[in-house]
Coordinates of C-alpha atoms in Angstrom, one line a residue:
Chain A
M1420 CA 72.4 91.1 119.2
S1421 CA 72.8 89.8 115.3
D1422 CA 74.6 87.1 116.6
T1423 CA 72.9 83.4 116.2
S1424 CA 75.6 80.8 117.7
F1425 CA 75.0 79.2 120.7
D1426 CA 76.6 76.6 123.1
S1427 CA 75.0 73.3 122.5
S1428 CA 76.2 72.5 125.7
Q1429 CA 73.4 74.6 127.1
T1430 CA 71.1 72.5 125.1
T1431 CA 69.1 69.4 126.7
E1432 CA 67.8 67.8 123.8
A1433 CA 67.5 63.8 123.8
S1434 CA 69.6 61.5 122.3
F1435 CA 67.8 58.3 120.7
G1436 CA 69.7 56.9 123.5
D1437 CA 68.2 59.5 127.0
Y1438 CA 64.3 58.6 125.8
F1439 CA 65.8 54.7 125.2
A1440 CA 67.5 54.4 128.7
L1441 CA 63.9 56.4 130.6
L1442 CA 62.4 52.7 129.5
K1443 CA 65.6 50.9 132.0
P1444 CA 66.7 48.4 129.8
R1445 CA 68.0 46.5 132.9
V1446 CA 65.1 45.5 133.8
M1447 CA 63.4 45.3 130.9
S1448 CA 66.4 42.1 130.1
L1449 CA 64.8 40.9 133.4
V1450 CA 61.2 41.6 132.1
V1451 CA 62.1 39.4 128.4
F1452 CA 63.7 36.7 130.2
T1453 CA 61.2 35.5 133.3
A1454 CA 58.6 36.4 130.0
L1455 CA 60.2 34.0 128.0
V1456 CA 60.5 31.3 130.0
G1457 CA 56.8 31.4 130.6
L1458 CA 56.0 31.6 126.6
L1459 CA 58.7 28.5 125.8
V1460 CA 57.4 25.9 129.2
A1461 CA 54.1 26.5 129.2
P1462 CA 51.5 23.7 126.6
G1463 CA 50.8 24.5 123.4
S1464 CA 52.9 26.3 120.9
V1465 CA 53.3 29.4 119.2
H1466 CA 54.0 30.2 115.7
P1467 CA 58.3 32.6 116.1
V1468 CA 56.9 35.8 114.8
E1469 CA 53.8 35.7 117.1
G1470 CA 56.4 34.8 120.4
F1471 CA 58.6 37.6 118.7
A1472 CA 56.5 39.7 118.8
A1473 CA 54.4 39.3 122.0
I1474 CA 57.9 39.2 124.3
L1475 CA 58.8 43.1 122.3
F1476 CA 55.0 44.1 123.7
I1477 CA 55.7 42.5 127.1
A1478 CA 59.1 44.5 127.1
L1479 CA 57.7 47.8 125.8
G1480 CA 54.9 47.3 128.2
G1481 CA 57.6 47.5 131.1
G1482 CA 59.6 50.1 129.7
A1483 CA 56.7 52.0 129.1
S1484 CA 55.7 51.5 133.2
G1485 CA 59.6 52.1 133.5
A1486 CA 58.7 55.9 131.8
L1487 CA 56.2 56.6 134.4
N1488 CA 58.1 55.7 137.8
M1489 CA 60.4 57.9 136.1
W1490 CA 58.3 61.7 135.9
W1491 CA 56.3 60.4 138.9
D1492 CA 59.3 60.1 141.0
A1493 CA 61.6 63.0 139.3
D1494 CA 61.7 64.5 142.2
I1495 CA 63.6 62.0 144.4
D1496 CA 65.9 60.4 141.9
R1497 CA 67.6 63.7 141.6
I1498 CA 68.5 63.0 145.6
M1499 CA 69.5 59.6 145.4
K1500 CA 72.8 59.0 144.2
R1501 CA 72.2 56.4 142.7
T1502 CA 69.1 57.4 140.4
Q1503 CA 71.3 60.8 139.7
K1504 CA 71.7 60.1 136.2
R1505 CA 68.2 59.4 135.0
P1506 CA 67.8 61.1 131.9
I1507 CA 65.1 63.4 134.4
P1508 CA 67.3 64.8 136.9
A1509 CA 69.8 64.4 134.8
G1510 CA 68.4 67.1 132.2
K1511 CA 67.9 65.4 129.7
V1512 CA 64.4 64.6 128.9
T1513 CA 61.4 67.2 130.4
P1514 CA 58.8 65.5 133.2
D1515 CA 55.7 65.9 130.1
E1516 CA 58.1 64.2 127.7
A1517 CA 58.8 61.2 129.5
F1518 CA 54.5 61.3 130.5
A1519 CA 54.2 61.0 127.2
I1520 CA 56.3 58.9 126.1
G1521 CA 55.3 56.7 129.0
I1522 CA 51.4 56.5 128.6
A1523 CA 51.7 56.4 124.8
L1524 CA 53.7 52.8 124.7
S1525 CA 51.8 51.4 128.1
C1526 CA 48.7 51.4 125.2
L1527 CA 50.7 50.4 122.0
S1528 CA 52.3 47.7 124.3
V1529 CA 48.4 46.4 125.5
I1530 CA 47.0 46.5 121.8
M1531 CA 49.5 45.0 120.2
L1532 CA 50.0 42.4 122.4
G1533 CA 46.0 41.6 122.8
L1534 CA 46.4 41.7 118.8
A1535 CA 49.2 40.1 118.6
S1536 CA 47.7 37.0 121.0
N1537 CA 44.9 37.4 123.2
L1538 CA 43.1 39.7 125.1
V1539 CA 44.2 37.8 129.0
A1540 CA 47.2 38.4 127.9
A1541 CA 47.1 41.7 128.0
G1542 CA 44.3 41.9 130.3
L1543 CA 47.8 41.1 132.7
L1544 CA 50.3 43.6 131.3
A1545 CA 48.0 46.3 131.8
F1546 CA 47.2 44.8 135.0
T1547 CA 51.2 45.0 135.4
I1548 CA 51.4 48.1 133.7
F1549 CA 48.7 49.7 136.4
F1550 CA 50.1 48.0 139.4
Y1551 CA 54.3 48.9 138.9
V1552 CA 52.8 52.5 138.0
V1553 CA 49.6 53.7 140.7
I1554 CA 49.6 50.6 143.0
Y1555 CA 53.8 50.9 143.5
T1556 CA 55.2 54.2 142.2
M1557 CA 52.3 56.7 143.1
W1558 CA 50.5 54.9 146.3
L1559 CA 53.5 52.5 148.4
K1560 CA 56.7 53.5 147.5
R1561 CA 57.0 57.0 149.4
S1562 CA 53.7 55.6 152.4
T1563 CA 54.8 52.4 152.9
P1564 CA 58.6 49.9 154.4
Q1565 CA 56.4 47.2 153.0
N1566 CA 56.7 49.1 149.0
I1567 CA 58.7 46.3 147.6
V1568 CA 57.0 43.6 149.1
I1569 CA 54.1 44.1 148.3
G1570 CA 54.9 45.7 145.4
G1571 CA 57.3 43.8 143.8
A1572 CA 54.3 42.1 141.9
A1573 CA 54.5 44.1 138.7
G1574 CA 57.6 42.2 138.9
A1575 CA 56.8 39.0 139.0
F1576 CA 53.7 39.1 136.6
P1577 CA 56.2 38.1 132.9
P1578 CA 56.4 34.6 133.7
M1579 CA 52.6 34.4 133.9
I1580 CA 52.1 36.4 130.6
G1581 CA 54.4 34.6 129.3
W1582 CA 52.1 31.8 129.7
A1583 CA 49.3 33.2 129.2
V1584 CA 50.4 34.1 125.7
A1585 CA 51.4 30.4 124.9
T1586 CA 47.9 28.6 126.3
G1587 CA 45.4 32.3 126.9
G1588 CA 45.4 31.8 130.9
V1589 CA 46.6 30.9 133.4
S1590 CA 47.8 28.0 135.7
I1591 CA 49.3 26.6 139.2
E1592 CA 53.0 26.7 136.7
S1593 CA 52.9 29.3 136.1
I1594 CA 51.2 31.5 139.6
M1595 CA 54.4 29.1 140.8
M1596 CA 56.9 31.0 138.9
F1597 CA 55.1 34.3 139.4
A1598 CA 55.6 33.5 143.7
I1599 CA 59.0 32.3 142.5
T1600 CA 60.0 36.0 141.2
F1601 CA 57.5 37.8 143.9
F1602 CA 59.5 35.7 147.6
W1603 CA 62.8 36.5 145.2
T1604 CA 62.5 40.5 145.3
P1605 CA 62.5 42.7 148.8
P1606 CA 66.1 40.1 149.8
H1607 CA 66.8 40.9 146.7
F1608 CA 65.9 44.6 147.1
W1609 CA 67.1 45.0 150.4
A1610 CA 70.8 43.8 149.7
L1611 CA 70.4 47.3 147.5
A1612 CA 69.3 49.5 150.1
L1613 CA 71.8 48.7 153.0
F1614 CA 74.4 49.6 151.3
M1615 CA 73.1 52.4 148.6
K1616 CA 73.3 53.4 152.9
S1617 CA 71.9 57.0 152.8
D1618 CA 70.4 57.4 149.4
Y1619 CA 66.8 56.5 150.5
S1620 CA 66.3 58.2 153.9
D1621 CA 68.0 61.8 152.3
A1622 CA 65.0 61.1 149.8
K1623 CA 62.6 60.0 152.7
V1624 CA 61.4 56.6 151.3
P1625 CA 60.3 55.1 154.1
M1626 CA 62.6 51.2 152.5
L1627 CA 62.5 49.0 155.9
T1628 CA 66.2 50.4 156.6
V1629 CA 64.9 53.8 157.3
T1630 CA 61.5 53.3 159.1
H1631 CA 62.7 49.6 161.3
G1632 CA 67.0 49.5 161.5
R1633 CA 69.1 47.7 159.5
R1634 CA 69.8 45.5 162.0
N1635 CA 65.8 44.6 161.3
T1636 CA 66.9 44.4 157.8
R1637 CA 69.6 41.7 157.9
I1638 CA 66.4 39.6 159.7
Q1639 CA 64.3 40.0 157.8
I1640 CA 66.1 39.2 154.2
F1641 CA 67.4 35.9 156.1
A1642 CA 64.3 35.3 156.9
Y1643 CA 62.3 36.1 153.4
T1644 CA 65.9 34.1 152.1
V1645 CA 64.4 31.0 154.0
L1646 CA 61.1 31.4 152.8
L1647 CA 62.0 31.7 149.3
A1648 CA 64.6 28.9 149.6
A1649 CA 61.2 27.1 151.2
L1650 CA 58.8 27.5 148.9
S1651 CA 61.8 26.6 145.2
V1652 CA 63.0 23.5 147.0
G1653 CA 58.6 23.1 147.6
M1654 CA 58.2 23.4 144.6
S1655 CA 60.4 20.7 142.9
F1656 CA 58.2 18.2 143.7
T1657 CA 55.3 20.4 142.7
A1658 CA 54.0 21.5 139.2
L1659 CA 57.6 22.4 138.8
N1660 CA 58.8 19.5 139.0
G1661 CA 61.7 18.9 136.9
P1662 CA 65.8 16.4 137.8
V1663 CA 66.8 20.1 136.6
F1664 CA 65.1 22.3 138.6
L1665 CA 65.7 20.2 141.7
A1666 CA 69.4 20.6 141.6
T1667 CA 70.1 23.8 140.5
A1668 CA 67.0 25.1 143.1
I1669 CA 68.8 23.0 145.9
I1670 CA 72.5 24.5 145.3
L1671 CA 71.9 28.0 144.8
N1672 CA 68.8 28.2 147.7
L1673 CA 72.2 26.7 149.5
L1674 CA 74.4 29.2 147.9
F1675 CA 71.4 32.1 149.2
I1676 CA 70.8 30.7 152.7
K1677 CA 74.6 31.4 153.4
G1678 CA 75.2 35.5 152.1
A1679 CA 72.2 35.6 153.6
W1680 CA 73.5 34.5 157.2
T1681 CA 76.3 36.2 156.4
I1682 CA 74.4 39.5 156.6
L1683 CA 72.0 38.5 159.0
R1684 CA 75.1 38.0 161.6
R1685 CA 77.4 41.4 160.7
N1686 CA 76.9 44.4 161.9
E1687 CA 76.6 47.7 159.9
E1688 CA 80.8 48.7 162.1
Q1689 CA 82.1 45.5 160.0
A1690 CA 79.8 46.4 156.6
E1691 CA 81.3 49.8 156.7
G1692 CA 85.3 48.3 157.0
D1693 CA 84.7 46.0 153.8
N1694 CA 82.9 48.5 152.0
Y1695 CA 79.0 46.5 152.9
A1696 CA 81.9 43.6 150.4
A1697 CA 78.6 40.8 151.6
E1698 CA 76.0 43.0 151.3
R1699 CA 77.1 43.0 147.6
S1700 CA 78.0 40.1 147.0
F1701 CA 74.6 39.3 147.7
F1702 CA 72.8 41.5 145.4
K1703 CA 75.0 40.1 142.5
L1704 CA 73.7 36.5 143.7
S1705 CA 70.6 37.1 143.7
L1706 CA 70.1 38.4 140.3
L1707 CA 72.3 34.7 139.3
Y1708 CA 69.7 33.1 141.1
L1709 CA 67.0 34.2 138.6
F1710 CA 68.3 33.5 136.2
L1711 CA 69.6 30.7 136.5
L1712 CA 66.3 29.3 138.3
F1713 CA 64.7 30.5 135.7
T1714 CA 67.1 28.3 133.1
A1715 CA 66.1 25.3 134.8
I1716 CA 63.0 25.6 134.6
L1717 CA 63.9 25.6 130.9
A1718 CA 65.6 23.2 131.2
D1719 CA 63.0 20.5 132.5
A1720 CA 61.0 21.6 129.8
V1721 CA 62.8 21.2 126.6
L1722 CA 64.1 17.5 128.2
V1723 CA 60.0 17.3 128.3
R1724 CA 60.0 17.9 124.2
M1725 CA 63.0 15.8 124.0
G1726 CA 61.5 13.1 125.6
V1727 CA 64.7 12.6 127.7
T1728 CA 63.8 10.7 131.0
F1729 CA 64.8 10.3 134.9
G1730 CA 63.9 7.9 136.3
G1731 CA 60.4 9.0 136.6
W1732 CA 60.7 12.9 137.8
V1733 CA 60.3 14.5 133.7
Chain B
M671 CA 77.5 85.0 109.3
S672 CA 76.6 82.9 111.6
N673 CA 78.6 79.8 112.9
F674 CA 75.9 77.6 112.4
R675 CA 77.9 74.7 111.1
P676 CA 75.8 71.9 109.6
D677 CA 77.9 70.1 111.5
H678 CA 77.1 70.0 114.9
E679 CA 76.4 68.6 117.7
L680 CA 72.8 69.4 118.6
H681 CA 72.8 68.0 114.5
Q682 CA 74.6 65.1 115.0
R683 CA 72.6 64.3 118.1
R684 CA 69.5 65.3 116.2
R685 CA 70.8 63.3 113.0
G686 CA 70.8 60.1 115.8
R687 CA 67.7 60.7 117.2
N688 CA 65.9 61.2 113.8
F689 CA 67.1 57.9 112.2
G690 CA 66.8 56.5 115.5
L691 CA 63.1 56.5 115.1
L692 CA 63.0 55.6 111.4
A693 CA 64.4 52.4 112.4
V694 CA 61.4 52.3 115.2
L695 CA 59.2 52.8 112.3
L696 CA 60.6 50.6 110.0
G697 CA 60.9 47.9 112.7
F698 CA 57.4 48.4 113.3
V699 CA 55.8 48.4 110.6
A700 CA 57.8 45.2 109.2
L701 CA 56.1 43.7 112.7
V702 CA 53.1 44.0 112.6
F703 CA 53.6 43.2 108.1
L704 CA 53.9 39.8 109.3
L705 CA 52.1 39.6 112.2
T706 CA 49.5 40.0 109.5
V707 CA 50.9 37.2 107.3
V708 CA 51.4 35.1 109.8
K709 CA 47.3 35.3 111.1
V710 CA 45.5 35.1 107.5
Q711 CA 47.8 32.0 107.2
N712 CA 46.8 30.1 110.4
G713 CA 43.4 31.4 111.1
G714 CA 41.4 28.8 109.7
K715 CA 39.0 29.3 107.1
V716 CA 37.9 32.6 107.5
E717 CA 33.9 33.4 106.5
A718 CA 31.5 35.3 106.9
F719 CA 27.5 35.2 106.8
D720 CA 26.5 36.8 103.6
H721 CA 22.4 35.8 103.8
T722 CA 22.4 32.9 101.8
A723 CA 22.3 29.9 102.4
R724 CA 25.7 27.4 102.3
P725 CA 26.4 23.8 102.8
S726 CA 28.9 25.3 105.1
L727 CA 27.4 27.2 107.2
T728 CA 24.6 24.5 108.2
T729 CA 24.8 22.3 111.0
P730 CA 25.0 18.4 110.3
E731 CA 22.5 16.1 111.1
G732 CA 22.4 14.4 113.7
G733 CA 23.0 18.0 115.7
Q734 CA 26.4 18.4 116.9

């Protein structure tokens, strides 16, 4: 055969966008936003170029851990409907490529963050990548229903890293921002697990819906929502005291508890009947919850910088 | 003759990937350059010990 023509549909050569998709851009946007808030509300000033570089390398570190997560989880990503279109199960990027990109970007992001800001921030970023890839992805995810409870810490570190970029350390305020994201993660993911139905059981991932049943998951969502509400409103009277944060926390937590209460009172027949409308709506609300709560923290910090006071509040 | 045309979809994908990588690398070089400028400007006085007595390296009287 001397015909050198070929069919492009048979090739699996990745485009630039496929490599970018390895970095989980949607998760990265959350990392960027919370890290930026941590950086901006921290005392002290950072040169805009240093701040930009720091946020970029924090995002890159988060993206690198996403690539390593996709490398390790390629087998279960092929089974779950939600993840079947990811670059590896879709056949666009090979697992080896994902591993190489993940390792290379992890090293680059930590080293560059250390050079651009300080060693505390770089150390926290390195620990975050280690925690997400080794502790969560490799260990907890397939072994315990507490996977996303403990693993949620990985997603909660970015505001602490942003704070460390500005201050070179850790303080009560940055730990509180960590705590908000940490306690927000379980209700957020369990709502997703409820309406993804059989995805996790098909992949044999021991999510709470699989190991303890869907009824128990509804109870746990409500319990964690109440805990999160108490924590975030309580924080308004401590280091994160500000009128915007208090008002936002009260409104958002009332809505969040209402959503969790609706989920608690429903059974599977009702949920199937409206295609998990309440669970989907709670999941969307959870995204808005975190975004608005961190925006409120930022707003209070801006008010303080502008010298605006509300009768001793800020 | 081959029907291996330059405007094949595969080539478009490779071109996109190469230009994407070029943009990332240029961006990285620009960022490192800007960071270097900022660090040098804000880094204060950079003065290493060169085995020569200099007033700026000696401890002022009073000990502090």
